[in-house]
PDB file of C-alpha atoms in Angstrom:
ATOM      1  CA  UNK A 996     -36.907 117.176  83.448  1.00  0.00           C
ATOM      2  CA  UNK A 997     -33.614 117.337  82.380  1.00  0.00           C
ATOM      3  CA  UNK A 998     -32.284 121.323  81.911  1.00  0.00           C
ATOM      4  CA  UNK A 999     -29.048 120.923  81.029  1.00  0.00           C
ATOM      5  CA  UNK A1000     -27.061 118.382  78.671  1.00  0.00           C
ATOM      6  CA  UNK A1001     -23.135 117.518  77.517  1.00  0.00           C
ATOM      7  CA  UNK A1002     -22.384 116.353  74.540  1.00  0.00           C
ATOM      8  CA  UNK A1003     -19.772 113.652  74.516  1.00  0.00           C
ATOM      9  CA  UNK A1004     -17.348 111.977  71.768  1.00  0.00           C
ATOM     10  CA  UNK A1005     -16.901 108.274  71.675  1.00  0.00           C
ATOM     11  CA  UNK A1006     -14.296 106.551  70.085  1.00  0.00           C
ATOM     12  CA  UNK A1007     -14.292 103.021  69.667  1.00  0.00           C
ATOM     13  CA  UNK A1008     -15.918 102.628  72.896  1.00  0.00           C
ATOM     14  CA  UNK A1009     -13.178 104.924  74.174  1.00  0.00           C
ATOM     15  CA  UNK A1010     -14.702 108.335  75.986  1.00  0.00           C
ATOM     16  CA  UNK A1011     -12.839 111.560  74.818  1.00  0.00           C
ATOM     17  CA  UNK A1012     -12.049 113.945  77.554  1.00  0.00           C
ATOM     18  CA  UNK A1013     -14.141 112.669  79.984  1.00  0.00           C
ATOM     19  CA  UNK A1014     -12.551 114.402  82.825  1.00  0.00           C
ATOM     20  CA  UNK A1015     -12.930 117.851  81.404  1.00  0.00           C
ATOM     21  CA  UNK A1016     -16.942 117.102  80.573  1.00  0.00           C
ATOM     22  CA  UNK A1017     -17.319 115.985  83.832  1.00  0.00           C
ATOM     23  CA  UNK A1018     -15.722 119.015  85.310  1.00  0.00           C
ATOM     24  CA  UNK A1019     -18.019 121.309  83.521  1.00  0.00           C
ATOM     25  CA  UNK A1020     -21.038 119.307  84.215  1.00  0.00           C
ATOM     26  CA  UNK A1021     -20.197 119.529  88.215  1.00  0.00           C
ATOM     27  CA  UNK A1022     -19.575 123.633  87.740  1.00  0.00           C
ATOM     28  CA  UNK A1023     -22.957 123.954  85.780  1.00  0.00           C
ATOM     29  CA  UNK A1024     -24.951 121.746  88.213  1.00  0.00           C
ATOM     30  CA  UNK A1025     -23.700 123.626  90.964  1.00  0.00           C
ATOM     31  CA  UNK A1026     -24.280 127.253  89.592  1.00  0.00           C
ATOM     32  CA  UNK A1027     -27.906 126.303  88.724  1.00  0.00           C
ATOM     33  CA  UNK A1028     -28.985 124.189  91.755  1.00  0.00           C
ATOM     34  CA  UNK A1029     -26.177 124.118  94.298  1.00  0.00           C
ATOM     35  CA  UNK A1030     -25.255 120.443  94.159  1.00  0.00           C
ATOM     36  CA  UNK A1031     -23.905 117.856  91.611  1.00  0.00           C
ATOM     37  CA  UNK A1032     -25.213 114.467  90.238  1.00  0.00           C
ATOM     38  CA  UNK A1033     -23.496 111.564  91.192  1.00  0.00           C
ATOM     39  CA  UNK A1034     -21.448 111.086  88.175  1.00  0.00           C
ATOM     40  CA  UNK A1035     -19.292 107.803  89.199  1.00  0.00           C
ATOM     41  CA  UNK A1036     -20.786 105.691  86.818  1.00  0.00           C
ATOM     42  CA  UNK A1037     -21.202 108.168  83.878  1.00  0.00           C
ATOM     43  CA  UNK A1038     -18.054 106.552  82.105  1.00  0.00           C
ATOM     44  CA  UNK A1039     -19.239 102.510  82.414  1.00  0.00           C
ATOM     45  CA  UNK A1040     -22.782 103.332  81.335  1.00  0.00           C
ATOM     46  CA  UNK A1041     -21.486 105.156  78.254  1.00  0.00           C
ATOM     47  CA  UNK A1042     -18.687 102.389  77.961  1.00  0.00           C
ATOM     48  CA  UNK A1043     -21.650  99.808  77.755  1.00  0.00           C
ATOM     49  CA  UNK A1044     -23.814 101.585  75.176  1.00  0.00           C
ATOM     50  CA  UNK A1045     -21.475 102.137  73.092  1.00  0.00           C
ATOM     51  CA  UNK A1046     -20.089 100.473  69.687  1.00  0.00           C
ATOM     52  CA  UNK A1047     -17.592 100.931  67.247  1.00  0.00           C
ATOM     53  CA  UNK A1048     -16.571 104.062  65.629  1.00  0.00           C
ATOM     54  CA  UNK A1049     -17.442 107.612  66.420  1.00  0.00           C
ATOM     55  CA  UNK A1050     -20.258 108.511  67.825  1.00  0.00           C
ATOM     56  CA  UNK A1051     -21.767 110.828  69.715  1.00  0.00           C
ATOM     57  CA  UNK A1052     -23.203 110.731  73.576  1.00  0.00           C
ATOM     58  CA  UNK A1053     -25.864 112.984  74.974  1.00  0.00           C
ATOM     59  CA  UNK A1054     -26.049 112.703  78.655  1.00  0.00           C
ATOM     60  CA  UNK A1055     -29.040 114.739  79.931  1.00  0.00           C
ATOM     61  CA  UNK A1056     -29.189 115.742  83.581  1.00  0.00           C
ATOM     62  CA  UNK A1057     -30.421 117.660  86.574  1.00  0.00           C
ATOM     63  CA  UNK A1058     -29.430 117.994  90.194  1.00  0.00           C
ATOM     64  CA  UNK A1059     -30.025 114.612  91.089  1.00  0.00           C
ATOM     65  CA  UNK A1060     -30.053 112.024  88.418  1.00  0.00           C
ATOM     66  CA  UNK A1061     -28.824 112.044  84.535  1.00  0.00           C
ATOM     67  CA  UNK A1062     -29.917 109.714  81.274  1.00  0.00           C
ATOM     68  CA  UNK A1063     -28.183 109.261  78.127  1.00  0.00           C
ATOM     69  CA  UNK A1064     -28.403 108.594  74.470  1.00  0.00           C
ATOM     70  CA  UNK A1065     -25.575 107.509  72.317  1.00  0.00           C
ATOM     71  CA  UNK A1066     -26.162 108.355  68.248  1.00  0.00           C
ATOM     72  CA  UNK A1067     -24.446 107.892  65.142  1.00  0.00           C
ATOM     73  CA  UNK A1068     -22.242 111.044  64.385  1.00  0.00           C
ATOM     74  CA  UNK A1069     -23.530 112.718  61.491  1.00  0.00           C
ATOM     75  CA  UNK A1070     -20.630 115.062  60.428  1.00  0.00           C
ATOM     76  CA  UNK A1071     -22.423 118.692  59.421  1.00  0.00           C
ATOM     77  CA  UNK A1072     -21.272 119.853  55.533  1.00  0.00           C
ATOM     78  CA  UNK A1073     -21.472 123.601  56.293  1.00  0.00           C
ATOM     79  CA  UNK A1074     -21.081 125.802  53.172  1.00  0.00           C
ATOM     80  CA  UNK A1075     -22.067 129.222  54.462  1.00  0.00           C
ATOM     81  CA  UNK A1076     -22.319 130.909  57.795  1.00  0.00           C
ATOM     82  CA  UNK A1077     -23.845 134.065  58.439  1.00  0.00           C
ATOM     83  CA  UNK A1078     -23.426 136.810  61.045  1.00  0.00           C
ATOM     84  CA  UNK A1079     -26.198 136.981  63.280  1.00  0.00           C
ATOM     85  CA  UNK A1080     -25.817 140.415  65.913  1.00  0.00           C
ATOM     86  CA  UNK A1081     -27.574 139.423  69.477  1.00  0.00           C
ATOM     87  CA  UNK A1082     -26.099 141.359  72.439  1.00  0.00           C
ATOM     88  CA  UNK A1083     -28.672 139.863  74.728  1.00  0.00           C
ATOM     89  CA  UNK A1084     -27.957 136.371  74.191  1.00  0.00           C
ATOM     90  CA  UNK A1085     -27.140 134.161  77.092  1.00  0.00           C
ATOM     91  CA  UNK A1086     -26.029 130.508  76.668  1.00  0.00           C
ATOM     92  CA  UNK A1087     -23.282 130.116  79.594  1.00  0.00           C
ATOM     93  CA  UNK A1088     -25.091 126.902  80.058  1.00  0.00           C
ATOM     94  CA  UNK A1089     -25.354 123.753  78.175  1.00  0.00           C
ATOM     95  CA  UNK A1090     -29.140 124.094  77.952  1.00  0.00           C
ATOM     96  CA  UNK A1091     -31.393 121.695  76.557  1.00  0.00           C
ATOM     97  CA  UNK A1092     -33.760 124.315  75.661  1.00  0.00           C
ATOM     98  CA  UNK A1093     -32.167 126.429  72.795  1.00  0.00           C
ATOM     99  CA  UNK A1094     -34.851 128.292  71.663  1.00  0.00           C
ATOM    100  CA  UNK A1095     -32.856 131.679  70.943  1.00  0.00           C
ATOM    101  CA  UNK A1096     -29.963 130.169  68.842  1.00  0.00           C
ATOM    102  CA  UNK A1097     -32.926 127.881  66.967  1.00  0.00           C
ATOM    103  CA  UNK A1098     -34.703 131.190  66.348  1.00  0.00           C
ATOM    104  CA  UNK A1099     -31.808 132.631  64.734  1.00  0.00           C
ATOM    105  CA  UNK A1100     -31.235 129.664  62.570  1.00  0.00           C
ATOM    106  CA  UNK A1101     -35.006 129.227  61.254  1.00  0.00           C
ATOM    107  CA  UNK A1102     -35.248 128.861  57.298  1.00  0.00           C
ATOM    108  CA  UNK A1103     -31.406 128.042  56.979  1.00  0.00           C
ATOM    109  CA  UNK A1104     -30.625 124.650  55.296  1.00  0.00           C
ATOM    110  CA  UNK A1105     -28.208 121.868  56.557  1.00  0.00           C
ATOM    111  CA  UNK A1106     -25.698 123.323  54.412  1.00  0.00           C
ATOM    112  CA  UNK A1107     -25.925 126.885  56.558  1.00  0.00           C
ATOM    113  CA  UNK A1108     -25.082 127.893  59.965  1.00  0.00           C
ATOM    114  CA  UNK A1109     -24.460 131.247  62.007  1.00  0.00           C
ATOM    115  CA  UNK A1110     -22.101 132.804  63.835  1.00  0.00           C
ATOM    116  CA  UNK A1111     -23.235 134.964  66.865  1.00  0.00           C
ATOM    117  CA  UNK A1112     -21.974 138.606  67.273  1.00  0.00           C
ATOM    118  CA  UNK A1113     -22.335 140.145  70.937  1.00  0.00           C
ATOM    119  CA  UNK A1114     -21.285 143.461  71.513  1.00  0.00           C
ATOM    120  CA  UNK A1115     -19.395 143.475  68.400  1.00  0.00           C
ATOM    121  CA  UNK A1116     -17.484 140.541  69.170  1.00  0.00           C
ATOM    122  CA  UNK A1117     -17.598 137.397  67.135  1.00  0.00           C
ATOM    123  CA  UNK A1118     -18.573 134.432  70.031  1.00  0.00           C
ATOM    124  CA  UNK A1119     -19.737 130.865  68.870  1.00  0.00           C
ATOM    125  CA  UNK A1120     -21.788 129.167  65.914  1.00  0.00           C
ATOM    126  CA  UNK A1121     -24.988 127.553  66.815  1.00  0.00           C
ATOM    127  CA  UNK A1122     -23.262 124.337  67.724  1.00  0.00           C
ATOM    128  CA  UNK A1123     -19.479 124.653  67.634  1.00  0.00           C
ATOM    129  CA  UNK A1124     -16.696 126.937  69.273  1.00  0.00           C
ATOM    130  CA  UNK A1125     -14.632 128.902  66.647  1.00  0.00           C
ATOM    131  CA  UNK A1126     -11.060 129.472  65.520  1.00  0.00           C
ATOM    132  CA  UNK A1127      -9.875 131.689  62.679  1.00  0.00           C
ATOM    133  CA  UNK A1128      -6.806 131.104  60.795  1.00  0.00           C
ATOM    134  CA  UNK A1129      -4.511 134.628  60.052  1.00  0.00           C
ATOM    135  CA  UNK A1130      -1.485 132.289  58.527  1.00  0.00           C
ATOM    136  CA  UNK A1131       0.497 131.947  61.442  1.00  0.00           C
ATOM    137  CA  UNK A1132      -1.667 131.095  64.529  1.00  0.00           C
ATOM    138  CA  UNK A1133      -5.166 130.117  65.234  1.00  0.00           C
ATOM    139  CA  UNK A1134      -7.115 132.631  67.082  1.00  0.00           C
ATOM    140  CA  UNK A1135     -10.627 131.908  69.077  1.00  0.00           C
ATOM    141  CA  UNK A1136     -13.185 134.311  70.370  1.00  0.00           C
ATOM    142  CA  UNK A1137     -11.938 135.254  74.154  1.00  0.00           C
ATOM    143  CA  UNK A1138     -15.650 135.344  74.890  1.00  0.00           C
ATOM    144  CA  UNK A1139     -17.388 132.239  73.479  1.00  0.00           C
ATOM    145  CA  UNK A1140     -21.143 131.926  74.627  1.00  0.00           C
ATOM    146  CA  UNK A1141     -20.170 128.486  76.357  1.00  0.00           C
ATOM    147  CA  UNK A1142     -16.619 127.677  76.667  1.00  0.00           C
ATOM    148  CA  UNK A1143     -16.517 123.714  75.306  1.00  0.00           C
ATOM    149  CA  UNK A1144     -13.849 121.074  76.033  1.00  0.00           C
ATOM    150  CA  UNK A1145     -12.392 120.865  73.165  1.00  0.00           C
ATOM    151  CA  UNK A1146     -11.621 124.504  72.800  1.00  0.00           C
ATOM    152  CA  UNK A1147     -10.139 124.307  76.438  1.00  0.00           C
ATOM    153  CA  UNK A1148      -8.162 121.145  75.404  1.00  0.00           C
ATOM    154  CA  UNK A1149      -6.853 123.334  72.699  1.00  0.00           C
ATOM    155  CA  UNK A1150      -6.367 126.339  74.536  1.00  0.00           C
ATOM    156  CA  UNK A1151      -4.482 124.835  77.107  1.00  0.00           C
ATOM    157  CA  UNK A1152      -1.935 123.130  74.428  1.00  0.00           C
ATOM    158  CA  UNK A1153      -1.171 126.494  73.306  1.00  0.00           C
ATOM    159  CA  UNK A1154      -2.683 125.113  69.582  1.00  0.00           C
ATOM    160  CA  UNK A1155      -5.361 128.245  70.114  1.00  0.00           C
ATOM    161  CA  UNK A1156      -4.707 131.539  71.240  1.00  0.00           C
ATOM    162  CA  UNK A1157      -7.909 133.640  72.722  1.00  0.00           C
ATOM    163  CA  UNK A1158      -8.143 136.873  71.103  1.00  0.00           C
ATOM    164  CA  UNK A1159     -11.296 139.614  70.733  1.00  0.00           C
ATOM    165  CA  UNK A1160     -12.560 139.211  67.274  1.00  0.00           C
ATOM    166  CA  UNK A1161     -14.650 142.036  66.196  1.00  0.00           C
ATOM    167  CA  UNK A1162     -16.702 141.990  62.633  1.00  0.00           C
ATOM    168  CA  UNK A1163     -13.952 144.213  60.947  1.00  0.00           C
ATOM    169  CA  UNK A1164     -11.039 142.116  62.053  1.00  0.00           C
ATOM    170  CA  UNK A1165     -12.338 139.303  59.947  1.00  0.00           C
ATOM    171  CA  UNK A1166     -10.220 140.662  56.764  1.00  0.00           C
ATOM    172  CA  UNK A1167      -7.016 139.534  58.918  1.00  0.00           C
ATOM    173  CA  UNK A1168      -8.042 135.960  58.646  1.00  0.00           C
ATOM    174  CA  UNK A1169      -8.032 133.547  55.490  1.00  0.00           C
ATOM    175  CA  UNK A1170      -9.877 130.114  57.554  1.00  0.00           C
ATOM    176  CA  UNK A1171     -12.474 129.634  59.605  1.00  0.00           C
ATOM    177  CA  UNK A1172     -12.854 126.438  61.668  1.00  0.00           C
ATOM    178  CA  UNK A1173     -15.294 124.670  63.932  1.00  0.00           C
ATOM    179  CA  UNK A1174     -14.639 122.825  67.434  1.00  0.00           C
ATOM    180  CA  UNK A1175     -16.767 121.025  69.694  1.00  0.00           C
ATOM    181  CA  UNK A1176     -16.624 117.707  71.227  1.00  0.00           C
ATOM    182  CA  UNK A1177     -17.067 115.766  68.128  1.00  0.00           C
ATOM    183  CA  UNK A1178     -14.912 118.456  66.131  1.00  0.00           C
ATOM    184  CA  UNK A1179     -11.400 118.468  66.146  1.00  0.00           C
ATOM    185  CA  UNK A1180      -9.316 121.419  65.243  1.00  0.00           C
ATOM    186  CA  UNK A1181      -9.216 120.780  60.950  1.00  0.00           C
ATOM    187  CA  UNK A1182     -12.291 118.511  60.680  1.00  0.00           C
ATOM    188  CA  UNK A1183     -14.464 121.333  59.593  1.00  0.00           C
ATOM    189  CA  UNK A1184     -12.999 124.331  58.137  1.00  0.00           C
ATOM    190  CA  UNK A1185     -14.009 127.170  55.298  1.00  0.00           C
ATOM    191  CA  UNK A1186     -12.653 129.684  53.463  1.00  0.00           C
ATOM    192  CA  UNK A1187     -12.996 133.158  55.404  1.00  0.00           C
ATOM    193  CA  UNK A1188     -14.891 134.319  52.443  1.00  0.00           C
ATOM    194  CA  UNK A1189     -18.172 131.656  53.420  1.00  0.00           C
ATOM    195  CA  UNK A1190     -18.797 134.079  56.324  1.00  0.00           C
ATOM    196  CA  UNK A1191     -21.419 136.392  54.874  1.00  0.00           C
ATOM    197  CA  UNK A1192     -22.579 139.441  56.819  1.00  0.00           C
ATOM    198  CA  UNK A1193     -26.368 138.787  56.721  1.00  0.00           C
ATOM    199  CA  UNK A1194     -28.806 136.024  56.395  1.00  0.00           C
TER     200      UNK A1194
END
């Protein structure tokens, strides 16, 4: 019923990066259906259901209507990420059903995740965009599976620099960071040695 969804961070009832989220929802809906749902009351609905603290709002939508759920935010405690090669994967829209990504994550623990490699280029983790620290700059893959709004915001501020990153380039970096609507740059950072070639 709701093929697409959007994850939005709310801190003490203040909706973060809402304009960018709405823009992506509109682009995605138009790409899929040629029209967009009415989102003018989205902010008010989110604020009405939100509480104090950091919360994750998931907005499920189609071309006509939307619904939302507000969840307490539970940050992941990652320890290891595995490179998974998939040259056919397509996640250019934020689909509610993520069978391909879920298949690649099968048998992993809560402390493990994947990094998808497509056409020999690093793209995204299963739930986040990526950034890599080379000692001077944070680089983010220039061809992510899904360009997130936090990534967009950080690129616009020149905090992240887009770069094609191949598997063999990993040795140039010291750290890997995960960024999404809920994760700011620096919230979840691992040493690059935590990136493993195989599951």
